[in-house]
């Protein structure tokens, strides 16, 4: 069974500080997909990034960067120079690839609440 | 930019009543999902739907739940006899391709009294 663990329940930083969110996953599949979603106070779930298990190239997108380490089953997310608008709950999620046409459910971690203070 | 929409935004119902939550997925998407989030907790998968049938469902998705795509645009979740523990935010999501990113609607907050 697949499992996602986000050990940090809440992180509080001052604006302009960097913040790194940890995500550790478990799966028996060799092909899988990892995601980060953001849930701002308004409640919607906003897609941030998708990575497949064969793509360990880390990426930077603006102030966001991701560090995928297959050897340690981790998919960490960093916000550089945080801003107040980054305050939200961030969810890591895992989807196992299926050969059938069945849709691939997302298994979410418990989320990390990020509070950026001015 | 296309988006998933959900109605109503908030539904209050009495225990034992039936509710129908509605979703309009992104038009060219083929895979549809329902998730729920009990206040302050993680997002949980309920059901996935493809080619007009359920492709997977979780343990939560018991006989009280059903899904339907009554026409080419709407995707509904029905709870036949609501319980207090069904109170949660219900999210609809859709994706264009298998294992693709899922785009979520704004959610329907269901309150069962």
CSV table of C-alpha atoms in Angstrom, one decimal:
chain,number,residue,atom,x,y,z
A,1,UNK,CA,0.0,0.0,0.0
A,2,UNK,CA,1.2,3.5,-0.7
A,3,UNK,CA,1.8,6.0,2.1
A,4,UNK,CA,3.0,9.6,2.3
A,5,UNK,CA,4.5,11.1,5.4
A,6,UNK,CA,5.0,14.8,6.1
A,7,UNK,CA,6.6,14.9,9.5
A,8,UNK,CA,6.4,18.6,9.9
A,9,UNK,CA,3.0,19.7,11.0
A,10,UNK,CA,3.7,23.4,11.1
A,11,UNK,CA,6.5,25.7,10.1
A,12,UNK,CA,6.7,29.4,11.0
A,13,UNK,CA,9.1,31.7,9.3
A,14,UNK,CA,9.7,35.4,8.8
A,15,UNK,CA,9.2,36.8,5.4
A,16,UNK,CA,12.2,36.4,3.1
A,17,UNK,CA,13.5,33.3,4.9
A,18,UNK,CA,13.7,30.0,3.0
A,19,UNK,CA,11.5,27.1,4.0
A,20,UNK,CA,11.9,23.5,3.1
A,21,UNK,CA,9.1,21.0,3.5
A,22,UNK,CA,9.9,17.3,3.9
A,23,UNK,CA,8.0,14.5,2.2
A,24,UNK,CA,8.8,10.8,2.5
A,25,UNK,CA,6.8,8.2,0.6
A,26,UNK,CA,6.3,4.4,0.5
A,27,UNK,CA,5.3,2.4,-2.5
A,28,UNK,CA,6.0,-1.0,-3.9
A,29,UNK,CA,5.7,0.1,-7.4
A,30,UNK,CA,8.7,1.0,-9.5
A,31,UNK,CA,6.7,3.5,-11.6
A,32,UNK,CA,4.9,6.2,-9.6
A,33,UNK,CA,4.2,9.9,-9.6
A,34,UNK,CA,4.7,12.5,-6.9
A,35,UNK,CA,2.9,15.8,-6.5
A,36,UNK,CA,2.8,18.9,-4.4
A,37,UNK,CA,-0.4,20.8,-3.8
A,38,UNK,CA,-1.0,24.1,-2.0
A,39,UNK,CA,-4.1,24.8,0.0
A,40,UNK,CA,-4.3,28.5,0.9
A,41,UNK,CA,-6.7,29.7,3.6
A,42,UNK,CA,-9.5,30.0,1.1
A,43,UNK,CA,-9.5,26.2,0.9
A,44,UNK,CA,-8.9,25.2,-2.7
A,45,UNK,CA,-6.2,22.8,-3.7
A,46,UNK,CA,-3.8,24.2,-6.1
A,47,UNK,CA,-1.5,21.9,-8.2
A,48,UNK,CA,2.2,22.9,-8.0
A,49,UNK,CA,4.3,20.1,-9.5
A,50,UNK,CA,4.2,16.6,-10.8
A,51,UNK,CA,7.2,14.3,-11.0
A,52,UNK,CA,7.5,10.7,-12.3
A,53,UNK,CA,9.7,8.2,-10.6
A,54,UNK,CA,12.1,8.1,-13.6
A,55,UNK,CA,12.8,11.8,-13.5
A,56,UNK,CA,15.1,12.6,-10.6
A,57,UNK,CA,16.2,15.9,-12.1
A,58,UNK,CA,15.5,18.5,-9.6
A,59,UNK,CA,13.8,21.7,-10.8
A,60,UNK,CA,13.6,25.3,-9.9
A,61,UNK,CA,10.6,27.3,-10.9
A,62,UNK,CA,10.7,30.9,-9.7
A,63,UNK,CA,10.9,30.8,-5.9
A,64,UNK,CA,10.0,27.1,-5.8
A,65,UNK,CA,12.4,24.2,-6.0
A,66,UNK,CA,12.0,20.5,-5.6
A,67,UNK,CA,14.5,17.8,-4.5
A,68,UNK,CA,13.6,14.3,-5.5
A,69,UNK,CA,15.8,11.6,-4.0
A,70,UNK,CA,14.7,8.1,-5.0
A,71,UNK,CA,17.3,6.4,-2.8
A,72,UNK,CA,15.7,7.9,0.3
A,73,UNK,CA,12.1,8.0,-1.0
A,74,UNK,CA,12.0,11.7,-0.4
A,75,UNK,CA,10.4,14.5,-2.4
A,76,UNK,CA,11.2,17.8,-0.6
A,77,UNK,CA,10.0,21.2,-1.5
A,78,UNK,CA,11.6,24.5,-0.9
A,79,UNK,CA,10.2,28.0,-1.0
A,80,UNK,CA,13.0,30.6,-1.4
A,81,UNK,CA,12.6,34.1,0.0
A,82,UNK,CA,9.2,33.3,1.4
A,83,UNK,CA,6.3,35.8,1.2
A,84,UNK,CA,3.2,36.3,3.3
A,85,UNK,CA,1.1,35.0,0.4
A,86,UNK,CA,3.0,31.7,0.7
A,87,UNK,CA,1.1,31.0,3.9
A,88,UNK,CA,-0.9,27.9,3.3
A,89,UNK,CA,-1.0,24.1,3.9
A,90,UNK,CA,1.2,22.2,1.5
A,91,UNK,CA,0.4,18.6,0.7
A,92,UNK,CA,2.7,16.0,-0.8
A,93,UNK,CA,0.9,13.3,-2.8
A,94,UNK,CA,1.7,10.0,-4.5
A,95,UNK,CA,0.0,8.2,-7.3
A,96,UNK,CA,1.0,4.7,-8.4
A,97,UNK,CA,1.0,4.0,-12.1
A,98,UNK,CA,-1.5,1.4,-13.3
A,99,UNK,CA,-1.4,-0.4,-16.5
A,100,UNK,CA,-5.2,-0.4,-16.8
A,101,UNK,CA,-7.4,2.5,-17.6
A,102,UNK,CA,-8.3,2.9,-14.0
A,103,UNK,CA,-7.7,6.5,-12.8
A,104,UNK,CA,-4.8,6.8,-10.5
A,105,UNK,CA,-5.9,8.0,-7.1
A,106,UNK,CA,-3.7,10.4,-5.1
A,107,UNK,CA,-2.6,9.4,-1.6
A,108,UNK,CA,-1.9,12.6,0.3
A,109,UNK,CA,0.3,13.2,3.3
A,110,UNK,CA,-1.0,15.0,6.3
A,111,UNK,CA,0.1,18.4,5.1
A,112,UNK,CA,2.5,21.0,6.5
A,113,UNK,CA,1.1,24.3,7.5
A,114,UNK,CA,3.4,27.2,6.6
A,115,UNK,CA,3.0,30.5,8.3
A,116,UNK,CA,5.0,33.4,6.9
A,117,UNK,CA,5.1,36.4,9.2
A,118,UNK,CA,5.8,39.9,7.9
B,1,UNK,CA,-8.0,29.1,-18.0
B,2,UNK,CA,-10.3,26.1,-17.7
B,3,UNK,CA,-11.2,25.1,-14.2
B,4,UNK,CA,-13.2,22.6,-12.3
B,5,UNK,CA,-16.3,24.0,-10.7
B,6,UNK,CA,-18.5,22.7,-7.9
B,7,UNK,CA,-21.9,23.5,-6.5
B,8,UNK,CA,-23.0,24.3,-4.0
B,9,UNK,CA,-20.1,25.9,-2.1
B,10,UNK,CA,-21.8,25.0,1.2
B,11,UNK,CA,-24.6,22.5,2.0
B,12,UNK,CA,-26.2,22.1,5.3
B,13,UNK,CA,-28.4,19.0,5.8
B,14,UNK,CA,-30.0,17.0,8.5
B,15,UNK,CA,-28.9,13.5,9.4
B,16,UNK,CA,-30.6,10.9,7.2
B,17,UNK,CA,-31.2,13.2,4.3
B,18,UNK,CA,-29.9,12.7,0.8
B,19,UNK,CA,-27.5,15.2,-0.7
B,20,UNK,CA,-26.1,15.6,-4.2
B,21,UNK,CA,-22.9,17.4,-4.8
B,22,UNK,CA,-22.3,18.6,-8.3
B,23,UNK,CA,-19.1,19.1,-10.3
B,24,UNK,CA,-18.3,20.2,-13.8
B,25,UNK,CA,-14.8,18.9,-14.7
B,26,UNK,CA,-12.5,20.5,-17.2
B,27,UNK,CA,-14.1,19.8,-20.6
B,28,UNK,CA,-11.4,17.7,-22.3
B,29,UNK,CA,-10.6,15.7,-19.2
B,30,UNK,CA,-11.3,12.0,-19.1
B,31,UNK,CA,-10.7,11.0,-15.5
B,32,UNK,CA,-12.8,12.2,-12.6
B,33,UNK,CA,-12.4,11.9,-8.9
B,34,UNK,CA,-14.0,12.7,-5.6
B,35,UNK,CA,-12.0,13.3,-2.4
B,36,UNK,CA,-13.0,14.5,1.0
B,37,UNK,CA,-11.2,16.4,3.7
B,38,UNK,CA,-12.5,16.3,7.2
B,39,UNK,CA,-11.7,19.7,8.9
B,40,UNK,CA,-8.0,19.9,9.8
B,41,UNK,CA,-7.2,16.5,8.4
B,42,UNK,CA,-5.6,15.0,5.3
B,43,UNK,CA,-7.3,14.8,1.9
B,44,UNK,CA,-8.8,11.3,1.4
B,45,UNK,CA,-9.6,9.5,-1.9
B,46,UNK,CA,-13.2,8.4,-2.3
B,47,UNK,CA,-13.7,7.3,-5.9
B,48,UNK,CA,-12.3,7.5,-9.4
B,49,UNK,CA,-14.5,7.4,-12.6
B,50,UNK,CA,-13.5,6.7,-16.2
B,51,UNK,CA,-15.4,5.8,-19.3
B,52,UNK,CA,-18.8,6.1,-17.4
B,53,UNK,CA,-17.9,3.7,-14.7
B,54,UNK,CA,-16.2,3.5,-11.3
B,55,UNK,CA,-12.6,2.5,-11.8
B,56,UNK,CA,-11.6,2.4,-8.1
B,57,UNK,CA,-13.2,3.2,-4.8
B,58,UNK,CA,-12.0,3.5,-1.2
B,59,UNK,CA,-13.3,1.9,1.9
B,60,UNK,CA,-15.0,5.1,2.7
B,61,UNK,CA,-17.1,4.8,-0.4
B,62,UNK,CA,-19.7,2.4,0.9
B,63,UNK,CA,-23.3,1.7,-0.3
B,64,UNK,CA,-24.4,5.1,0.9
B,65,UNK,CA,-22.3,6.8,-1.8
B,66,UNK,CA,-22.8,6.8,-5.6
B,67,UNK,CA,-21.5,8.8,-8.5
B,68,UNK,CA,-22.9,9.6,-11.8
B,69,UNK,CA,-22.1,11.4,-15.0
B,70,UNK,CA,-25.7,12.2,-16.1
B,71,UNK,CA,-24.6,14.2,-19.2
B,72,UNK,CA,-21.5,15.2,-21.0
B,73,UNK,CA,-20.5,17.8,-18.4
B,74,UNK,CA,-21.7,17.1,-14.9
B,75,UNK,CA,-20.2,14.7,-12.4
B,76,UNK,CA,-22.2,14.1,-9.3
B,77,UNK,CA,-21.7,12.5,-5.9
B,78,UNK,CA,-24.8,11.4,-4.0
B,79,UNK,CA,-24.9,10.5,-0.4
B,80,UNK,CA,-28.2,8.7,0.3
B,81,UNK,CA,-28.6,9.0,4.0
B,82,UNK,CA,-26.1,11.4,5.5
B,83,UNK,CA,-24.4,10.8,8.9
B,84,UNK,CA,-22.8,13.3,11.2
B,85,UNK,CA,-19.4,11.9,10.2
B,86,UNK,CA,-20.0,12.8,6.6
B,87,UNK,CA,-19.4,16.4,7.5
B,88,UNK,CA,-16.4,17.4,5.5
B,89,UNK,CA,-15.1,19.4,2.5
B,90,UNK,CA,-15.7,17.4,-0.7
B,91,UNK,CA,-13.5,18.0,-3.6
B,92,UNK,CA,-14.0,17.0,-7.2
B,93,UNK,CA,-10.9,16.6,-9.5
B,94,UNK,CA,-10.3,15.8,-13.1
B,95,UNK,CA,-7.3,14.9,-15.2
B,96,UNK,CA,-6.7,14.8,-18.9
B,97,UNK,CA,-4.6,11.7,-18.9
B,98,UNK,CA,-3.8,8.6,-16.8
B,99,UNK,CA,-1.4,9.6,-14.0
B,100,UNK,CA,-1.6,13.2,-15.1
B,101,UNK,CA,-1.9,16.0,-12.6
B,102,UNK,CA,-5.4,16.3,-11.1
B,103,UNK,CA,-7.0,19.7,-11.0
B,104,UNK,CA,-9.3,20.3,-8.1
B,105,UNK,CA,-12.5,22.3,-7.8
B,106,UNK,CA,-13.0,24.7,-4.9
B,107,UNK,CA,-14.9,22.1,-2.9
B,108,UNK,CA,-18.3,21.8,-1.3
B,109,UNK,CA,-18.5,22.1,2.5
B,110,UNK,CA,-21.0,19.6,3.7
B,111,UNK,CA,-22.4,20.1,7.2
B,112,UNK,CA,-24.6,17.4,8.6
B,113,UNK,CA,-26.6,18.4,11.7
